[in-house]
mmCIF file with all atom_site columns, C-alpha atoms in Angstrom:
data_model
loop_
_atom_site.group_PDB
_atom_site.id
_atom_site.type_symbol
_atom_site.label_atom_id
_atom_site.label_alt_id
_atom_site.label_comp_id
_atom_site.label_asym_id
_atom_site.label_entity_id
_atom_site.label_seq_id
_atom_site.pdbx_PDB_ins_code
_atom_site.Cartn_x
_atom_site.Cartn_y
_atom_site.Cartn_z
_atom_site.occupancy
_atom_site.B_iso_or_equiv
_atom_site.pdbx_formal_charge
_atom_site.auth_seq_id
_atom_site.auth_comp_id
_atom_site.auth_asym_id
_atom_site.auth_atom_id
_atom_site.pdbx_PDB_model_num
ATOM 1   C CA . MET I 1 1   ? -0.225  -0.250 -0.074  1.00 0.00 ? 18  MET I CA 1
ATOM 2   C CA . VAL I 1 2   ? 1.379   3.442  -0.695  1.00 0.00 ? 19  VAL I CA 1
ATOM 3   C CA . GLU I 1 3   ? 1.317   6.092  1.227   1.00 0.00 ? 20  GLU I CA 1
ATOM 4   C CA . GLN I 1 4   ? 0.672   9.467  -0.845  1.00 0.00 ? 21  GLN I CA 1
ATOM 5   C CA . ASP I 1 5   ? 2.044   12.714 -0.099  1.00 0.00 ? 22  ASP I CA 1
ATOM 6   C CA . ASP I 1 6   ? -0.236  16.158 0.780   1.00 0.00 ? 23  ASP I CA 1
ATOM 7   C CA . ASP I 1 7   ? 2.903   17.305 -1.733  1.00 0.00 ? 24  ASP I CA 1
ATOM 8   C CA . GLN I 1 8   ? 1.498   16.552 -4.600  1.00 0.00 ? 25  GLN I CA 1
ATOM 9   C CA . ILE I 1 9   ? -2.110  18.190 -3.721  1.00 0.00 ? 26  ILE I CA 1
ATOM 10  C CA . PRO I 1 10  ? -2.638  20.989 -6.535  1.00 0.00 ? 27  PRO I CA 1
ATOM 11  C CA . THR I 1 11  ? -2.752  23.825 -4.711  1.00 0.00 ? 28  THR I CA 1
ATOM 12  C CA . ALA I 1 12  ? -4.901  27.171 -6.679  1.00 0.00 ? 29  ALA I CA 1
ATOM 13  C CA . PHE I 1 13  ? -1.788  29.303 -8.866  1.00 0.00 ? 30  PHE I CA 1
ATOM 14  C CA . ASP I 1 14  ? -3.356  31.920 -10.452 1.00 0.00 ? 31  ASP I CA 1
ATOM 15  C CA . PRO I 1 15  ? -1.128  32.490 -13.648 1.00 0.00 ? 32  PRO I CA 1
ATOM 16  C CA . PHE I 1 16  ? -2.351  36.156 -14.606 1.00 0.00 ? 33  PHE I CA 1
ATOM 17  C CA . ALA I 1 17  ? -1.524  37.328 -11.421 1.00 0.00 ? 34  ALA I CA 1
ATOM 18  C CA . GLU I 1 18  ? 1.968   38.924 -12.289 1.00 0.00 ? 35  GLU I CA 1
ATOM 19  C CA . ALA I 1 19  ? -0.196  40.070 -15.257 1.00 0.00 ? 36  ALA I CA 1
ATOM 20  C CA . LYS I 1 20  ? -2.066  42.228 -13.087 1.00 0.00 ? 37  LYS I CA 1
ATOM 21  C CA . ASP I 1 21  ? 0.822   44.724 -12.991 1.00 0.00 ? 38  ASP I CA 1
ATOM 22  C CA . ALA I 1 22  ? 0.517   47.857 -14.343 1.00 0.00 ? 39  ALA I CA 1
ATOM 23  C CA . ASP I 1 23  ? 3.276   47.637 -15.810 1.00 0.00 ? 40  ASP I CA 1
ATOM 24  C CA . ALA I 1 24  ? 3.278   43.820 -17.471 1.00 0.00 ? 41  ALA I CA 1
ATOM 25  C CA . PRO I 1 25  ? 2.519   43.791 -21.134 1.00 0.00 ? 42  PRO I CA 1
ATOM 26  C CA . GLY I 1 26  ? -0.617  41.686 -21.291 1.00 0.00 ? 43  GLY I CA 1
ATOM 27  C CA . ALA I 1 27  ? -2.645  44.541 -18.609 1.00 0.00 ? 44  ALA I CA 1
ATOM 28  C CA . LYS I 1 28  ? -4.096  46.206 -21.663 1.00 0.00 ? 45  LYS I CA 1
ATOM 29  C CA . GLU I 1 29  ? -6.860  48.231 -21.211 1.00 0.00 ? 46  GLU I CA 1
ATOM 30  C CA . TYR I 1 30  ? -8.786  48.807 -24.507 1.00 0.00 ? 47  TYR I CA 1
ATOM 31  C CA . VAL I 1 31  ? -11.824 50.687 -25.641 1.00 0.00 ? 48  VAL I CA 1
ATOM 32  C CA . HIS I 1 32  ? -14.092 48.136 -26.643 1.00 0.00 ? 49  HIS I CA 1
ATOM 33  C CA . VAL I 1 33  ? -16.717 48.951 -29.575 1.00 0.00 ? 50  VAL I CA 1
ATOM 34  C CA . ARG I 1 34  ? -19.927 47.256 -29.963 1.00 0.00 ? 51  ARG I CA 1
ATOM 35  C CA . VAL I 1 35  ? -23.478 47.045 -32.424 1.00 0.00 ? 52  VAL I CA 1
ATOM 36  C CA . GLN I 1 36  ? -25.704 45.691 -30.623 1.00 0.00 ? 53  GLN I CA 1
ATOM 37  C CA . GLN I 1 37  ? -29.209 44.879 -32.863 1.00 0.00 ? 54  GLN I CA 1
ATOM 38  C CA . ARG I 1 38  ? -32.395 46.708 -32.378 1.00 0.00 ? 55  ARG I CA 1
ATOM 39  C CA . ASN I 1 39  ? -35.955 46.060 -33.195 1.00 0.00 ? 56  ASN I CA 1
ATOM 40  C CA . GLY I 1 40  ? -35.614 45.553 -36.887 1.00 0.00 ? 57  GLY I CA 1
ATOM 41  C CA . LYS I 1 41  ? -32.903 47.454 -38.690 1.00 0.00 ? 58  LYS I CA 1
ATOM 42  C CA . LYS I 1 42  ? -32.241 49.751 -36.064 1.00 0.00 ? 59  LYS I CA 1
ATOM 43  C CA . CYS I 1 43  ? -29.103 49.456 -33.816 1.00 0.00 ? 60  CYS I CA 1
ATOM 44  C CA . LEU I 1 44  ? -27.070 51.255 -31.677 1.00 0.00 ? 61  LEU I CA 1
ATOM 45  C CA . THR I 1 45  ? -22.989 52.028 -31.453 1.00 0.00 ? 62  THR I CA 1
ATOM 46  C CA . THR I 1 46  ? -21.191 51.340 -27.516 1.00 0.00 ? 63  THR I CA 1
ATOM 47  C CA . VAL I 1 47  ? -18.156 52.382 -26.726 1.00 0.00 ? 64  VAL I CA 1
ATOM 48  C CA . GLN I 1 48  ? -17.047 51.056 -23.727 1.00 0.00 ? 65  GLN I CA 1
ATOM 49  C CA . GLY I 1 49  ? -13.403 51.308 -21.824 1.00 0.00 ? 66  GLY I CA 1
ATOM 50  C CA . LEU I 1 50  ? -12.650 54.536 -22.184 1.00 0.00 ? 67  LEU I CA 1
ATOM 51  C CA . LYS I 1 51  ? -10.432 56.106 -19.249 1.00 0.00 ? 68  LYS I CA 1
ATOM 52  C CA . LYS I 1 52  ? -12.324 57.527 -16.293 1.00 0.00 ? 69  LYS I CA 1
ATOM 53  C CA . ASP I 1 53  ? -10.705 61.632 -16.460 1.00 0.00 ? 70  ASP I CA 1
ATOM 54  C CA . PHE I 1 54  ? -11.871 61.543 -20.260 1.00 0.00 ? 71  PHE I CA 1
ATOM 55  C CA . ASN I 1 55  ? -14.660 64.398 -20.514 1.00 0.00 ? 72  ASN I CA 1
ATOM 56  C CA . TYR I 1 56  ? -18.059 62.177 -22.277 1.00 0.00 ? 73  TYR I CA 1
ATOM 57  C CA . ASP I 1 57  ? -19.638 65.028 -22.491 1.00 0.00 ? 74  ASP I CA 1
ATOM 58  C CA . LYS I 1 58  ? -17.542 66.829 -25.016 1.00 0.00 ? 75  LYS I CA 1
ATOM 59  C CA . ILE I 1 59  ? -16.528 62.986 -26.749 1.00 0.00 ? 76  ILE I CA 1
ATOM 60  C CA . LEU I 1 60  ? -19.628 62.224 -26.988 1.00 0.00 ? 77  LEU I CA 1
ATOM 61  C CA . LYS I 1 61  ? -20.784 66.064 -28.416 1.00 0.00 ? 78  LYS I CA 1
ATOM 62  C CA . ASP I 1 62  ? -17.903 65.779 -31.711 1.00 0.00 ? 79  ASP I CA 1
ATOM 63  C CA . LEU I 1 63  ? -19.216 62.183 -32.235 1.00 0.00 ? 80  LEU I CA 1
ATOM 64  C CA . LYS I 1 64  ? -22.561 62.784 -32.589 1.00 0.00 ? 81  LYS I CA 1
ATOM 65  C CA . LYS I 1 65  ? -21.621 66.343 -34.392 1.00 0.00 ? 82  LYS I CA 1
ATOM 66  C CA . GLU I 1 66  ? -18.877 64.465 -36.635 1.00 0.00 ? 83  GLU I CA 1
ATOM 67  C CA . PHE I 1 67  ? -21.553 61.353 -37.478 1.00 0.00 ? 84  PHE I CA 1
ATOM 68  C CA . CYS I 1 68  ? -24.857 63.170 -37.662 1.00 0.00 ? 85  CYS I CA 1
ATOM 69  C CA . CYS I 1 69  ? -26.322 61.016 -35.331 1.00 0.00 ? 86  CYS I CA 1
ATOM 70  C CA . ASN I 1 70  ? -28.007 61.190 -31.853 1.00 0.00 ? 87  ASN I CA 1
ATOM 71  C CA . GLY I 1 71  ? -26.187 59.394 -28.724 1.00 0.00 ? 88  GLY I CA 1
ATOM 72  C CA . ASN I 1 72  ? -25.922 59.298 -24.783 1.00 0.00 ? 89  ASN I CA 1
ATOM 73  C CA . VAL I 1 73  ? -23.661 58.706 -21.747 1.00 0.00 ? 90  VAL I CA 1
ATOM 74  C CA . VAL I 1 74  ? -25.235 56.018 -19.593 1.00 0.00 ? 91  VAL I CA 1
ATOM 75  C CA . GLN I 1 75  ? -23.969 54.639 -16.563 1.00 0.00 ? 92  GLN I CA 1
ATOM 76  C CA . ASP I 1 76  ? -23.347 51.528 -15.998 1.00 0.00 ? 93  ASP I CA 1
ATOM 77  C CA . LYS I 1 77  ? -22.519 49.668 -12.282 1.00 0.00 ? 94  LYS I CA 1
ATOM 78  C CA . GLU I 1 78  ? -20.203 47.393 -13.125 1.00 0.00 ? 95  GLU I CA 1
ATOM 79  C CA . LEU I 1 79  ? -19.020 48.505 -16.770 1.00 0.00 ? 96  LEU I CA 1
ATOM 80  C CA . GLY I 1 80  ? -18.262 52.738 -16.096 1.00 0.00 ? 97  GLY I CA 1
ATOM 81  C CA . LYS I 1 81  ? -19.801 55.148 -18.753 1.00 0.00 ? 98  LYS I CA 1
ATOM 82  C CA . ILE I 1 82  ? -21.129 53.813 -21.914 1.00 0.00 ? 99  ILE I CA 1
ATOM 83  C CA . ILE I 1 83  ? -21.463 55.754 -25.218 1.00 0.00 ? 100 ILE I CA 1
ATOM 84  C CA . GLN I 1 84  ? -24.353 54.290 -26.660 1.00 0.00 ? 101 GLN I CA 1
ATOM 85  C CA . LEU I 1 85  ? -24.745 56.118 -31.205 1.00 0.00 ? 102 LEU I CA 1
ATOM 86  C CA . GLN I 1 86  ? -27.033 55.599 -32.631 1.00 0.00 ? 103 GLN I CA 1
ATOM 87  C CA . GLY I 1 87  ? -27.238 53.314 -36.094 1.00 0.00 ? 104 GLY I CA 1
ATOM 88  C CA . ASP I 1 88  ? -23.694 51.185 -37.106 1.00 0.00 ? 105 ASP I CA 1
ATOM 89  C CA . GLN I 1 89  ? -20.752 53.723 -36.115 1.00 0.00 ? 106 GLN I CA 1
ATOM 90  C CA . ARG I 1 90  ? -17.857 50.529 -35.385 1.00 0.00 ? 107 ARG I CA 1
ATOM 91  C CA . LYS I 1 91  ? -15.542 52.007 -38.647 1.00 0.00 ? 108 LYS I CA 1
ATOM 92  C CA . LYS I 1 92  ? -16.568 56.161 -37.865 1.00 0.00 ? 109 LYS I CA 1
ATOM 93  C CA . VAL I 1 93  ? -15.717 55.804 -33.895 1.00 0.00 ? 110 VAL I CA 1
ATOM 94  C CA . LEU I 1 94  ? -12.518 53.671 -34.790 1.00 0.00 ? 111 LEU I CA 1
ATOM 95  C CA . GLN I 1 95  ? -11.348 56.498 -37.090 1.00 0.00 ? 112 GLN I CA 1
ATOM 96  C CA . PHE I 1 96  ? -12.722 58.916 -35.057 1.00 0.00 ? 113 PHE I CA 1
ATOM 97  C CA . LEU I 1 97  ? -11.023 58.411 -31.608 1.00 0.00 ? 114 LEU I CA 1
ATOM 98  C CA . VAL I 1 98  ? -7.267  57.198 -33.222 1.00 0.00 ? 115 VAL I CA 1
ATOM 99  C CA . GLN I 1 99  ? -7.167  60.385 -35.198 1.00 0.00 ? 116 GLN I CA 1
ATOM 100 C CA . ALA I 1 100 ? -8.221  62.379 -31.975 1.00 0.00 ? 117 ALA I CA 1
ATOM 101 C CA . LYS I 1 101 ? -5.359  60.739 -30.180 1.00 0.00 ? 118 LYS I CA 1
ATOM 102 C CA . ILE I 1 102 ? -7.787  59.783 -27.361 1.00 0.00 ? 119 ILE I CA 1
ATOM 103 C CA . VAL I 1 103 ? -6.642  55.252 -27.729 1.00 0.00 ? 120 VAL I CA 1
ATOM 104 C CA . LYS I 1 104 ? -3.913  54.176 -30.052 1.00 0.00 ? 121 LYS I CA 1
ATOM 105 C CA . LYS I 1 105 ? -4.691  51.686 -32.712 1.00 0.00 ? 122 LYS I CA 1
ATOM 106 C CA . ASP I 1 106 ? -3.711  48.635 -30.994 1.00 0.00 ? 123 ASP I CA 1
ATOM 107 C CA . GLN I 1 107 ? -5.950  49.441 -27.794 1.00 0.00 ? 124 GLN I CA 1
ATOM 108 C CA . ILE I 1 108 ? -9.508  49.450 -29.922 1.00 0.00 ? 125 ILE I CA 1
ATOM 109 C CA . LYS I 1 109 ? -11.654 46.238 -29.648 1.00 0.00 ? 126 LYS I CA 1
ATOM 110 C CA . ILE I 1 110 ? -14.329 45.864 -32.371 1.00 0.00 ? 127 ILE I CA 1
ATOM 111 C CA . HIS I 1 111 ? -16.963 43.654 -31.558 1.00 0.00 ? 128 HIS I CA 1
ATOM 112 C CA . GLY I 1 112 ? -20.631 42.459 -34.289 1.00 0.00 ? 129 GLY I CA 1
ATOM 113 C CA . PHE I 1 113 ? -21.376 41.215 -36.587 1.00 0.00 ? 130 PHE I CA 1
#
């Protein structure tokens, strides 16, 4: 009969523990641009993940003026502030955020169909 040592029992290991540091290369904060289907042909573009120190109302005003659409800023408990725009504006939002130097192109993720 073989005795088992307690040393062989695997312990809880977090492989991303050191990635939580701000200087780690994998710790990038991404800006997520999504499109959500509403009723019929209508859809909604959401921008989530911008830094908290930005003035969301100014960014929204510029986006609305640039794309000739309506939108608003929504406060979410878990996700923070989210910018919502009418229509499918994903590619335009990407170009706008890069040209305005709000975020870099490699920090933006586009989701949707």
